Short mmCIF file of C-alpha atoms (C1' of nucleotides) in Angstrom, two decimals:
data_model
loop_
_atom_site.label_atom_id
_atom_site.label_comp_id
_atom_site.label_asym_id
_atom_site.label_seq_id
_atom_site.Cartn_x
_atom_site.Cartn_y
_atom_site.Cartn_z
CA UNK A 11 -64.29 -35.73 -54.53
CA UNK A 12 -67.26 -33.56 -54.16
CA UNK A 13 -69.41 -35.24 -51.29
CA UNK A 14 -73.32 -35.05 -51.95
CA UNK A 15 -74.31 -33.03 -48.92
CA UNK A 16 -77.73 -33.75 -46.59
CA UNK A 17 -80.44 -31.49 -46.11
CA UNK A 18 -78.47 -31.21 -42.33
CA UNK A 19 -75.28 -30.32 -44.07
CA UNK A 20 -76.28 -28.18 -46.20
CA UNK A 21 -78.01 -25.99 -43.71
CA UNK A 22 -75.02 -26.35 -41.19
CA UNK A 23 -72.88 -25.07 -44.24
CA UNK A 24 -75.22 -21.86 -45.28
CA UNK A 25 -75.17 -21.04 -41.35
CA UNK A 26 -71.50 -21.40 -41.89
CA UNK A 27 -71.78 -18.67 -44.75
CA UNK A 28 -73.84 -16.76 -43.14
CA UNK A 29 -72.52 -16.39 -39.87
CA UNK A 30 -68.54 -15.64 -41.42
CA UNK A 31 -70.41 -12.91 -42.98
CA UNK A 32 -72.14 -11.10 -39.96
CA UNK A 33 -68.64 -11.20 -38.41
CA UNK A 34 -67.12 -9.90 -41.27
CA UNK A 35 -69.05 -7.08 -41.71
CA UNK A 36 -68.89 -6.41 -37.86
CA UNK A 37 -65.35 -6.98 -37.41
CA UNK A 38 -63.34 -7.08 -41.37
CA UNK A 39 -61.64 -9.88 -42.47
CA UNK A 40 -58.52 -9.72 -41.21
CA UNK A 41 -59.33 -9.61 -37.59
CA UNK A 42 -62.02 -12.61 -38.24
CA UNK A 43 -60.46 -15.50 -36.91
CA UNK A 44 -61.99 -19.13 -37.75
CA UNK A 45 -62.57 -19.68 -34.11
CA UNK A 46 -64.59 -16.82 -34.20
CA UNK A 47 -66.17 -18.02 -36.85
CA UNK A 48 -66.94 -21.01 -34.54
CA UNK A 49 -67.82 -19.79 -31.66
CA UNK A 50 -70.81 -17.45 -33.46
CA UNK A 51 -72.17 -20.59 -36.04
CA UNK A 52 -72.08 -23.33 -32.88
CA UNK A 53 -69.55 -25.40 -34.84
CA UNK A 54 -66.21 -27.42 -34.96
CA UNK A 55 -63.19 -27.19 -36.58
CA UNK A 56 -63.41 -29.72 -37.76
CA UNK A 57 -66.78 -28.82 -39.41
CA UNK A 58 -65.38 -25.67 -40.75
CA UNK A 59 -62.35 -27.79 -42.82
CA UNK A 60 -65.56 -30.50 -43.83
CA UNK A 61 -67.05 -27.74 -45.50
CA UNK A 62 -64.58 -26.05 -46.76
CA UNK A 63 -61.82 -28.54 -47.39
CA UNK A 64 -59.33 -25.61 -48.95
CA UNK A 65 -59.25 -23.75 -45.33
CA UNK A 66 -60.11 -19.76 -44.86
CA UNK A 67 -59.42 -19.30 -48.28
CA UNK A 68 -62.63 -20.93 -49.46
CA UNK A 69 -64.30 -19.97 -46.80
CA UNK A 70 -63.93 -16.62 -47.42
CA UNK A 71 -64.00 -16.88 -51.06
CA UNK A 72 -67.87 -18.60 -50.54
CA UNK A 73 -68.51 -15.57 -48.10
CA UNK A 74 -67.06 -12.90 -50.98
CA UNK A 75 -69.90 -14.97 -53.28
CA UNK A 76 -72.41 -14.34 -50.92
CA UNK A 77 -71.84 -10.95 -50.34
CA UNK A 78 -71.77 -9.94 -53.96
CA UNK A 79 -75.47 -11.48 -54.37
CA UNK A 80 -76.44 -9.30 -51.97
CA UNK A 81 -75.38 -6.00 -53.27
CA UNK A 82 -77.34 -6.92 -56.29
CA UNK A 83 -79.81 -8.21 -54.74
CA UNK A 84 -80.07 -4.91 -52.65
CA UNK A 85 -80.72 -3.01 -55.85
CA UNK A 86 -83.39 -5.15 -56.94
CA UNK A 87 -86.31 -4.45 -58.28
CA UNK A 88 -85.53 -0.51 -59.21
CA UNK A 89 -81.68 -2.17 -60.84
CA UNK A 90 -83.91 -4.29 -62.87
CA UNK A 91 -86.18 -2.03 -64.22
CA UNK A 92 -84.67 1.47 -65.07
CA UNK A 93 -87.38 2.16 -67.36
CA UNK A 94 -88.66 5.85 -66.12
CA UNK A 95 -87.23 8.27 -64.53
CA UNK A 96 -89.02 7.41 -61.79
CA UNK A 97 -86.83 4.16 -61.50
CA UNK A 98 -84.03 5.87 -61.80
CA UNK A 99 -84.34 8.11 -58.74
CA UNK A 100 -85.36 5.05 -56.78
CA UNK A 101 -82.53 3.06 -57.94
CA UNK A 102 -80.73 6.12 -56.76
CA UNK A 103 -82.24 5.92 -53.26
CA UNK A 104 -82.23 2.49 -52.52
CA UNK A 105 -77.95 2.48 -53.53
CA UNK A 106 -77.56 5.35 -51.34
CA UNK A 107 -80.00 3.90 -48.39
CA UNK A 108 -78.63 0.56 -48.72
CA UNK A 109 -75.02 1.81 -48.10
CA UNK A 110 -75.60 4.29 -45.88
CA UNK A 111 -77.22 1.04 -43.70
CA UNK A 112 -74.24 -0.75 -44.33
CA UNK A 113 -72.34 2.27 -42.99
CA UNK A 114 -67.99 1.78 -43.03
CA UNK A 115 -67.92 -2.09 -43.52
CA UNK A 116 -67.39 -2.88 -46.75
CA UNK A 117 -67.11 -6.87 -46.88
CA UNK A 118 -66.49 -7.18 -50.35
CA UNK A 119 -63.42 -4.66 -50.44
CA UNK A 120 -61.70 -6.22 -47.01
CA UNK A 121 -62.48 -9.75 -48.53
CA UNK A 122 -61.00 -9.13 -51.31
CA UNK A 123 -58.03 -7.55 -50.13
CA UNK A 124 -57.56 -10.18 -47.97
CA UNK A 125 -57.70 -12.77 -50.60
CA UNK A 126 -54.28 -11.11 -51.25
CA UNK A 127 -54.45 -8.92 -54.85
CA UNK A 128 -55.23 -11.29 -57.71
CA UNK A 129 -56.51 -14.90 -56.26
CA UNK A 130 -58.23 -15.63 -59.38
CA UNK A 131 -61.03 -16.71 -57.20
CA UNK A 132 -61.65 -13.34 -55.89
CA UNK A 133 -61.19 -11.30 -59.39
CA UNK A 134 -63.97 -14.12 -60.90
CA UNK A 135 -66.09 -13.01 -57.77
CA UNK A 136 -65.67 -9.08 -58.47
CA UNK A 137 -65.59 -9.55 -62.46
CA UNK A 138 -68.64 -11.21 -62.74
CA UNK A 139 -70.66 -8.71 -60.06
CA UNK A 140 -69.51 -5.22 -61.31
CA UNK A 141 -70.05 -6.87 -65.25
CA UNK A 142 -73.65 -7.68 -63.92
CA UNK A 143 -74.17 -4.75 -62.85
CA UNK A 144 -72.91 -2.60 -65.50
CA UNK A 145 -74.79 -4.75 -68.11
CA UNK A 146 -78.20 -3.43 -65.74
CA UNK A 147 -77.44 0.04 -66.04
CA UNK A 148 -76.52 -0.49 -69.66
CA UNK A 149 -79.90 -1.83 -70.36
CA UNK A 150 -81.79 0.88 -68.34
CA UNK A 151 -80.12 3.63 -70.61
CA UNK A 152 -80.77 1.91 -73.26
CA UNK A 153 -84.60 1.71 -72.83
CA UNK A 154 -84.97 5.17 -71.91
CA UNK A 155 -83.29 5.88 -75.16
CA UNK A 156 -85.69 4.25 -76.64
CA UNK A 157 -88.47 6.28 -75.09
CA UNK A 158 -86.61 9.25 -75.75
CA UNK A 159 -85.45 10.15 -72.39
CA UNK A 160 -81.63 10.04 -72.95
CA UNK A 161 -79.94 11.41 -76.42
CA UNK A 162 -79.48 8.17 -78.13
CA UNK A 163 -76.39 9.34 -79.66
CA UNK A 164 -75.22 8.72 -76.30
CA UNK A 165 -72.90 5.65 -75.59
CA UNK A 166 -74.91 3.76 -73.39
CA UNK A 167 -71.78 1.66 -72.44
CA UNK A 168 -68.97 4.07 -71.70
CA UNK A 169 -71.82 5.71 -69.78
CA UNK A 170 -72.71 2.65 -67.86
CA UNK A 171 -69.05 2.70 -66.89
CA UNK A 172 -68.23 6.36 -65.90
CA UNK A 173 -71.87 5.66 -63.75
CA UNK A 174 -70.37 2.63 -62.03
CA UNK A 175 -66.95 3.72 -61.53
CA UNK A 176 -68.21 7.12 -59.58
CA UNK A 177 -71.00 4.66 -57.26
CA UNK A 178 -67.73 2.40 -56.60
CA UNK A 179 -65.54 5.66 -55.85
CA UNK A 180 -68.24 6.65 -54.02
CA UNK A 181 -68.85 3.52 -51.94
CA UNK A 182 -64.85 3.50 -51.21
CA UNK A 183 -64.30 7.23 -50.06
CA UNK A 184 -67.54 6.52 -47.71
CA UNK A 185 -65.41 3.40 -46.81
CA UNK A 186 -62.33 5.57 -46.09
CA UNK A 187 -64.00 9.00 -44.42
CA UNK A 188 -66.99 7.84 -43.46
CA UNK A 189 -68.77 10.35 -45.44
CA UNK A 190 -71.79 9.84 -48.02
CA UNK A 191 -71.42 12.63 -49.17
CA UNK A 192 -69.29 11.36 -52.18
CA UNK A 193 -71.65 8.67 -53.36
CA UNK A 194 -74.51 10.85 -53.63
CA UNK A 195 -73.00 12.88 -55.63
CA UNK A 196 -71.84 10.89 -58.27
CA UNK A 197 -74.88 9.41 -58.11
CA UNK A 198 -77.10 12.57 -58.33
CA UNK A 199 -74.71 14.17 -61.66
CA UNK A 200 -74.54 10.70 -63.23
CA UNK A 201 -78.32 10.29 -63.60
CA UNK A 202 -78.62 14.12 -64.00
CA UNK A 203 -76.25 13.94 -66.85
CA UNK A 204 -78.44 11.45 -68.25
CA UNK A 205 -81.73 12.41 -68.16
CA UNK A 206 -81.20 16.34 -69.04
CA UNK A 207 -82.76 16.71 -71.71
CA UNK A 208 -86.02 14.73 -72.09
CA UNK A 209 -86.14 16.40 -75.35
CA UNK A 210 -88.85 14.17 -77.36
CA UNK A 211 -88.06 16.87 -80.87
CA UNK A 212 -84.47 15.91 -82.15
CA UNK A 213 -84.50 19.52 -83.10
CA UNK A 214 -81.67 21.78 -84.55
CA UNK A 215 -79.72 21.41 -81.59
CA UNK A 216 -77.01 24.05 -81.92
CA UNK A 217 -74.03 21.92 -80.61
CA UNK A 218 -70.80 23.55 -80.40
CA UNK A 219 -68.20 21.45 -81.89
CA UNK A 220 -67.59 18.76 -79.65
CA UNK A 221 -63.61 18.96 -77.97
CA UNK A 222 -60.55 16.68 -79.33
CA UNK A 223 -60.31 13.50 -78.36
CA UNK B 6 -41.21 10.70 -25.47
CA UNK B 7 -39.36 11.69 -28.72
CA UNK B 8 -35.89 10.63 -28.84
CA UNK B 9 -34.34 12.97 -31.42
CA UNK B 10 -32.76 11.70 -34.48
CA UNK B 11 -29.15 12.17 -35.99
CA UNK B 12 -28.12 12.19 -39.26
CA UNK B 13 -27.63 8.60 -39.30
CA UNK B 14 -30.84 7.64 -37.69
CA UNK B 15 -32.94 10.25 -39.91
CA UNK B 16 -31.27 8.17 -42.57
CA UNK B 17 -31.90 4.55 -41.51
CA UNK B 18 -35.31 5.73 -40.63
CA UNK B 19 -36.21 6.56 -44.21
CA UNK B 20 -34.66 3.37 -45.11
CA UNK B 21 -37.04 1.64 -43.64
CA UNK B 22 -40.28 3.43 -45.01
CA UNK B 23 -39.12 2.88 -48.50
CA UNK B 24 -37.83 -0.25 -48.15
CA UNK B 25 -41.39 -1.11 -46.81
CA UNK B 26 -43.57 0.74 -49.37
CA UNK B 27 -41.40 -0.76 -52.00
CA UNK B 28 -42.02 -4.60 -50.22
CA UNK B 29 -45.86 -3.98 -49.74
CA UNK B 30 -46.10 -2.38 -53.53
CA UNK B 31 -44.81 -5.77 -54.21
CA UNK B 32 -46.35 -8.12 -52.20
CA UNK B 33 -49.31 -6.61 -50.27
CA UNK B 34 -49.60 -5.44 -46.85
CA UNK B 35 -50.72 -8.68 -45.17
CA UNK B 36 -48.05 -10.48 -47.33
CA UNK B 37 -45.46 -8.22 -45.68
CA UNK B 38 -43.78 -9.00 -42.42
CA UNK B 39 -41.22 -7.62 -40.01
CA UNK B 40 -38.88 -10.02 -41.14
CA UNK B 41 -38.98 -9.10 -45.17
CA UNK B 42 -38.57 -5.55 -44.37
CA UNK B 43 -35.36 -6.49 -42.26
CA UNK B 44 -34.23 -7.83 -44.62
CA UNK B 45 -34.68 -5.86 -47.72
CA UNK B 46 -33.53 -2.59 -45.85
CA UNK B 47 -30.53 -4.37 -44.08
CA UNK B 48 -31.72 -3.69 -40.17
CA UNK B 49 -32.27 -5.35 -37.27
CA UNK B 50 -35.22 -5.94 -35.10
CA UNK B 51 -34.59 -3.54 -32.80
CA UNK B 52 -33.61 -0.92 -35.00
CA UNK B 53 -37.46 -1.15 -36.51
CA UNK B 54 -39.15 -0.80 -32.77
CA UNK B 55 -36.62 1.83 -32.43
CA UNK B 56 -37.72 3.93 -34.93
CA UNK B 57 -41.51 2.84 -34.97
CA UNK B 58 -41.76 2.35 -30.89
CA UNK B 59 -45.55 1.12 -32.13
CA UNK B 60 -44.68 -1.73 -33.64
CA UNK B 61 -46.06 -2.89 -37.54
CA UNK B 62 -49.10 -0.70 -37.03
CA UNK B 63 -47.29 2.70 -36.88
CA UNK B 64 -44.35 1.58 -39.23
CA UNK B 65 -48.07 0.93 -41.77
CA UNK B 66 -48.92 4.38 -41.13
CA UNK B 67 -45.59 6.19 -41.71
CA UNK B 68 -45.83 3.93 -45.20
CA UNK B 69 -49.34 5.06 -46.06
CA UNK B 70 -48.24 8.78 -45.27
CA UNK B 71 -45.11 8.04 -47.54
CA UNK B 72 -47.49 6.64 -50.45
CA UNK B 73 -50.18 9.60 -49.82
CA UNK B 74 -47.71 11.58 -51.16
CA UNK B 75 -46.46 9.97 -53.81
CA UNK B 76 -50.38 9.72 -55.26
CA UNK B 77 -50.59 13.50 -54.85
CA UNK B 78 -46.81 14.54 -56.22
CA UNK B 79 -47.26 11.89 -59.26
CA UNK B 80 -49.91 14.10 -60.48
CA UNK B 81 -47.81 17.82 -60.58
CA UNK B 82 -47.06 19.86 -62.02
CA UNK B 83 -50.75 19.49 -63.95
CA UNK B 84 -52.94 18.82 -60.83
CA UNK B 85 -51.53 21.80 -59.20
CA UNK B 86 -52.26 24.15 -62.79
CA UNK B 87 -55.51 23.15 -63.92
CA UNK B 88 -55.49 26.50 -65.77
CA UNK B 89 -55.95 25.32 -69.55
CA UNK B 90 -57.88 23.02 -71.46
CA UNK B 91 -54.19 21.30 -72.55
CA UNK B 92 -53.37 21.48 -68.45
CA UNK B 93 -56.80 19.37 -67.54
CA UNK B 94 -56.10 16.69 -70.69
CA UNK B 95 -52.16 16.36 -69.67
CA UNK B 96 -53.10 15.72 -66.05
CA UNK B 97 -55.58 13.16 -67.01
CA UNK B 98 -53.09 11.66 -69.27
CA UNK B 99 -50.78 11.66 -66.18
CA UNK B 100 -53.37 10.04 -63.78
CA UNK B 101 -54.20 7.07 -66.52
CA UNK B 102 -49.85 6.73 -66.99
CA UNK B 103 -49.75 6.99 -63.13
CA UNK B 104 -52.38 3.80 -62.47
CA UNK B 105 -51.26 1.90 -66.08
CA UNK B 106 -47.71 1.64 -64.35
CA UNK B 107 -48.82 0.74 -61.01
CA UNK B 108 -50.54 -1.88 -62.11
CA UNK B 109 -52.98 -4.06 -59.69
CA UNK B 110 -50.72 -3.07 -56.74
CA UNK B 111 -52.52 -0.51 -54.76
CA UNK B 112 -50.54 0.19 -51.43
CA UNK B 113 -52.54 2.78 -50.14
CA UNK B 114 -55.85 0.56 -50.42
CA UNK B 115 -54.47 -2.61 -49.18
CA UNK B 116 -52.35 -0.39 -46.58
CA UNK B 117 -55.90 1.44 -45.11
CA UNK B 118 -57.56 -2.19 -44.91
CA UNK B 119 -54.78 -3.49 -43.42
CA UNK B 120 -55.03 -1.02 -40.72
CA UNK B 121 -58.49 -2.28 -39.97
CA UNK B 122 -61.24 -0.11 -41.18
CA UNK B 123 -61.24 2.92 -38.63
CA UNK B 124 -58.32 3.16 -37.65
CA UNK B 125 -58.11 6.99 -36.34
CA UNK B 126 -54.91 7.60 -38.17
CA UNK B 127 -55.44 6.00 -41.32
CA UNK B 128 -58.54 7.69 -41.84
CA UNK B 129 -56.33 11.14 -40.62
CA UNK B 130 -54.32 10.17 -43.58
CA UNK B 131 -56.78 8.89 -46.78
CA UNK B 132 -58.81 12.21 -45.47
CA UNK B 133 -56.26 14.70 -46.13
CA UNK B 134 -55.04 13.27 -49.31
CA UNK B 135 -58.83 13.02 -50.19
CA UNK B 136 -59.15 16.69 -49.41
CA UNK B 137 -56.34 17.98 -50.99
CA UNK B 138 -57.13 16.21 -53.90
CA UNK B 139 -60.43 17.98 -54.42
CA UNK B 140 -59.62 21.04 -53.00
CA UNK B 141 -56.93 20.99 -56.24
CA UNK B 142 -59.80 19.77 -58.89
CA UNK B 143 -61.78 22.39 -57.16
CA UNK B 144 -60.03 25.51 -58.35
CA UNK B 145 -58.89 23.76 -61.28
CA UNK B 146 -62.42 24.50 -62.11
CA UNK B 147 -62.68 27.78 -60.37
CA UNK B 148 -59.52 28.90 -62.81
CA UNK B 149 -61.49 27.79 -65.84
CA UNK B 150 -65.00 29.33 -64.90
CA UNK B 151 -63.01 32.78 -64.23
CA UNK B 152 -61.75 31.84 -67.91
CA UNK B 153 -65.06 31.46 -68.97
CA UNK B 154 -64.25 27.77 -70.28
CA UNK B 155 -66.51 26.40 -67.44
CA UNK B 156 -70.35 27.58 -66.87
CA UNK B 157 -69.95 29.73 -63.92
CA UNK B 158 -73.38 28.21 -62.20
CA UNK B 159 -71.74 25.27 -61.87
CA UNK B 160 -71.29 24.11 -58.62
CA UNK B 161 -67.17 24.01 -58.82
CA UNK B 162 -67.62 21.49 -55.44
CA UNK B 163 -69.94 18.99 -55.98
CA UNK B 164 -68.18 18.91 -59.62
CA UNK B 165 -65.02 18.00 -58.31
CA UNK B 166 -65.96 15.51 -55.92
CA UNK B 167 -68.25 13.71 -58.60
CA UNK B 168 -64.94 13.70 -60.40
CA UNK B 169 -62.69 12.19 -57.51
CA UNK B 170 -65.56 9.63 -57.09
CA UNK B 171 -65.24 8.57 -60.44
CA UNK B 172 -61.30 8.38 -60.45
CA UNK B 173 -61.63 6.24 -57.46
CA UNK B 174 -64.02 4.32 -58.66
CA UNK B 175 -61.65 3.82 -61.64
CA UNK B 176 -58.85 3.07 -59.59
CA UNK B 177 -60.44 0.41 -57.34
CA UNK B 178 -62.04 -1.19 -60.57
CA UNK B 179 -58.86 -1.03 -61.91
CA UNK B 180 -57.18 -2.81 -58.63
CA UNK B 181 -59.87 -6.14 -58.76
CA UNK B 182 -60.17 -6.70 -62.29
CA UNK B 183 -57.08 -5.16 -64.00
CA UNK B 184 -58.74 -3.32 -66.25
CA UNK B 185 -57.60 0.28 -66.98
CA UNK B 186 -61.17 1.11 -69.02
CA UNK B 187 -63.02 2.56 -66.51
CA UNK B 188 -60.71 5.03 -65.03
CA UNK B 189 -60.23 6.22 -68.42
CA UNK B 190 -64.06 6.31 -68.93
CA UNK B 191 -64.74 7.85 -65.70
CA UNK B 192 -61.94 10.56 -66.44
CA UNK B 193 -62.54 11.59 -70.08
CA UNK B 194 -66.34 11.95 -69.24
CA UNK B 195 -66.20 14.00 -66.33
CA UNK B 196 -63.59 16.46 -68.13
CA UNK B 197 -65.84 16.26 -71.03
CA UNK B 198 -69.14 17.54 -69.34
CA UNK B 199 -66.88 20.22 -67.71
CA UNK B 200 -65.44 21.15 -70.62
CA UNK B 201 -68.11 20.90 -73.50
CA UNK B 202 -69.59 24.18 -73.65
CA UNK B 203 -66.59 26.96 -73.89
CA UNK B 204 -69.48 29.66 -74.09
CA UNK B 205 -67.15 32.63 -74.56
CA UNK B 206 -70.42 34.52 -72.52
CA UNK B 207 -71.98 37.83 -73.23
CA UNK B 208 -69.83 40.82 -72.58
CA UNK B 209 -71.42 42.19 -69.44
CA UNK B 210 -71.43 38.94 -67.53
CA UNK B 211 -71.30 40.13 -63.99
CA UNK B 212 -68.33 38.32 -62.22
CA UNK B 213 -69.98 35.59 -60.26
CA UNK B 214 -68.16 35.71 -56.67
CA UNK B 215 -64.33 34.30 -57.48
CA UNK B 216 -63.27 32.95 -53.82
CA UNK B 217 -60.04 31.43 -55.01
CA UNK B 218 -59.97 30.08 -51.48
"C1'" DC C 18 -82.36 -53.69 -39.09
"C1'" DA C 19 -77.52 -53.97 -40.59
"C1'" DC C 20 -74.11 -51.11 -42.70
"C1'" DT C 21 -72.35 -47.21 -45.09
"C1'" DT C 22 -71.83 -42.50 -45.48
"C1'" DT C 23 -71.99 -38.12 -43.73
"C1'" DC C 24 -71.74 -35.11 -39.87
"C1'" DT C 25 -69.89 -33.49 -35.46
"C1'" DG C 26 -66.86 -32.59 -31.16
"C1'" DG C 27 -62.79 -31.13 -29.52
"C1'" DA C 28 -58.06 -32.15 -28.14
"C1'" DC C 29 -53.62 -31.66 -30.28
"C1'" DT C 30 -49.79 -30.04 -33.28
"C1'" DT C 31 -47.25 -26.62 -35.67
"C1'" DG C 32 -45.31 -22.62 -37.55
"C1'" DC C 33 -44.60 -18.20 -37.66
"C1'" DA C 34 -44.91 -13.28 -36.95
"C1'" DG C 35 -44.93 -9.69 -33.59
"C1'" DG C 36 -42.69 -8.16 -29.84
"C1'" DT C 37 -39.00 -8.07 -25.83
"C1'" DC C 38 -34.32 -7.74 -24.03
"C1'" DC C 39 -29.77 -6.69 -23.31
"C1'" DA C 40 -25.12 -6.32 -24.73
"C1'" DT C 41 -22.26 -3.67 -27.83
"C1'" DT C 42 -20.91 -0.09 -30.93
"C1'" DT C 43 -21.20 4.49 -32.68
"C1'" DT C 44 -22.19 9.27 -32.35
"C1'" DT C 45 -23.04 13.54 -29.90
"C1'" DT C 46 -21.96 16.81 -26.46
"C1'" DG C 47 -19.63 19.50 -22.92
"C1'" DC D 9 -11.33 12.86 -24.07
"C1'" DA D 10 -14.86 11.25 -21.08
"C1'" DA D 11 -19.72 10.78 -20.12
"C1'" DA D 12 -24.22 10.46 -22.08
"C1'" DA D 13 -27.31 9.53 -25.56
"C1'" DA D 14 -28.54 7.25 -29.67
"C1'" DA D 15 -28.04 3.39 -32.90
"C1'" DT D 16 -27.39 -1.49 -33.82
"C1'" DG D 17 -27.24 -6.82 -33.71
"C1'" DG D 18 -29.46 -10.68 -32.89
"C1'" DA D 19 -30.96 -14.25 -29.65
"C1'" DC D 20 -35.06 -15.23 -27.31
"C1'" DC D 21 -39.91 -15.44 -25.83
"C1'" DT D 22 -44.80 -15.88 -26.55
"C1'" DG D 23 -49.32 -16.23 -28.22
"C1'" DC D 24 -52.28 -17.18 -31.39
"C1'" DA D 25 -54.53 -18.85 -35.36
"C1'" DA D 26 -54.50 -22.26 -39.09
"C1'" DG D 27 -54.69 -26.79 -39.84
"C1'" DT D 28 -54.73 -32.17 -38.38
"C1'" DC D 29 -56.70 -36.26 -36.36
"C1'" DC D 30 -59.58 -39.61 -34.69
"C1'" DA D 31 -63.37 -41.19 -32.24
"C1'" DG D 32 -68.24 -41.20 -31.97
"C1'" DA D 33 -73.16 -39.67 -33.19
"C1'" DA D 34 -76.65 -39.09 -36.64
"C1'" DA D 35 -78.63 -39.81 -40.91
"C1'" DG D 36 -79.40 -41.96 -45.20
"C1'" DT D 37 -79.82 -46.68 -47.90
"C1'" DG D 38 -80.78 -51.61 -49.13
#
DNA sequence: CACTTTCTGGACTTGCAGGTCCATTTTTTG
DNA sequence: CAAAAAATGGACCTGCAAGTCCAGAAAGTG
């Protein structure tokens, strides 16, 4: 079933990858054609269905794969590492810079849009990159809890997850408006809600009584 | 240029943007074609270039303007009130009941993609709704610092668009994995750190500046 | 150096969705 | 009630993009 690939095809099917992905991000998914695709990798059709036997679908799907290792990858090392608040307002930059770059493309979002709602394929893809990256900015609270930075009280997961879902709100308003103005905000009050109070005494804080629910 | 409607076309014409919204709630936007709106709204051909002289693309738009709506009006009478600590907690019930029933069907997401990134008019549209939504969450908070239920140094604006962030974060998490957690996350902590501290304030608090726009 | 497998080129087929056209019916208007 | 304007039905055209096919070149394998 699965034919062993060459050193020749497997670099004629990462420039395959590759090149679907440039012209996604210039052009969006929908109005990528596979001749397109073609005409920009210097291949054949027939190449294109060798590859990827299942048609546009996989294609796309392996181009939704490669995409999501890259905004992770983008992140990297600060994502890796939120150990100080130093990290932290790097990781913060480098999200903001690295969209800002990427200005109103979003591949991910049209790819998976395109891959109609719930291909399984694509929800795998998206599942396993925002769980990835929740689990990082789980782990940085975490270890500034340790060192006293955040309340440990806190709940570093729901936390993780309000953090995430205002950097993906973010990343889609700048997707819809064009503004950045969205994700740096979130950004900025997520961390800043965070890292308050670097209160090293667990003093008598004076707490009013928390609200229902 | 604009043929004026009768009764009967004003009619026919709304039949076709809810039969449409209903079809791409259903099946997607790029699932959707001419010929399944024909047929689940019982015209012809010519009767949809009649009405929509620009063809699928501005038939899309009068949909997403239809559904930009709907987001907005599923939300009153709370978003409209945000007057009350019951008012904030019933609308956010209302925006978790709104996005529970719709399910992973987002029309308005799949609608704006589908209208290729930058399209001027489906950025005129996700821009207003995006605006009015704030502008609402805005002097939601506004009410509640002049209440004294909200610190009045906080900055009512970047507040409420860290809170939209988050919702649409929520929402578009929500749409890929079908998971309703971090909407509800993103909702309940950024009424929470609005809400926490319902400082009932020193008697001779100087009124900071109420602009209730 | 045979010979097998993988890789490549590109012409061809096919289906379908968007869009056009015009004839006919219904409604409005004076 | 007659002329004009709007609404409707549905056959038809057209282009394009996905997918198929087969023949031939290149690369590995013994």
């Amino acid at each position: 079933m699965a034919p062993r690939l060459t050193a020749k095809g497997a670099a004629t099917r990462q420039r395959i990858v590759e090149g679907a992905a440039e012209q996604i991000r210039e052009r969006g998914a929908t109005e990528t054609t596979l001749d397109d695709i073609r005409a920009r990798t210097a291949t054949s059709k027939s190449q294109l269905f060798h590859y990827f036997p299942g048609g546009k679908e996989e294609l796309l799907l392996a181009v939704a794969r490669h995409e999501a290792g890259r905004v992770l990858s983008d992140q990297q090392p600060h994502l890796g590492a939120l150990t100080s608040r130093q990290a932290w307002y790097d990781w913060r930059d480098a999200v903001v810079d690295r969209y800002r770059r990427q200005g109103q493309q979003c591949p991910l979002g049209t790819l998976v849009s395109q891959l109609s709602p719930a291909t399984p394929g694509a929800q795998a893809v998206t599942r396993e990159l925002l769980g990835s990256w929740q689990a990082q900015i789980t782990s940085g609270i975490r270890a500034m809890q340790e060192k006293r930075e955040i309340p440990p009280e806190l709940d570093a997961d729901r936390a993780a997850a309000a953090l995430l879902a205002g950097i993906q709100g973010g990343v889609s308003i700048l997707m819809s408006t064009g503004s950045l103005t969205h994700l740096e905000v979130a950004l900025d009050l997520g961390i800043e809600r965070l890292l308050v109070a670097p209160a090293p005494a667990p003093a008598p804080a004076p707490a009013p009584a928390p609200p229902p629910r």
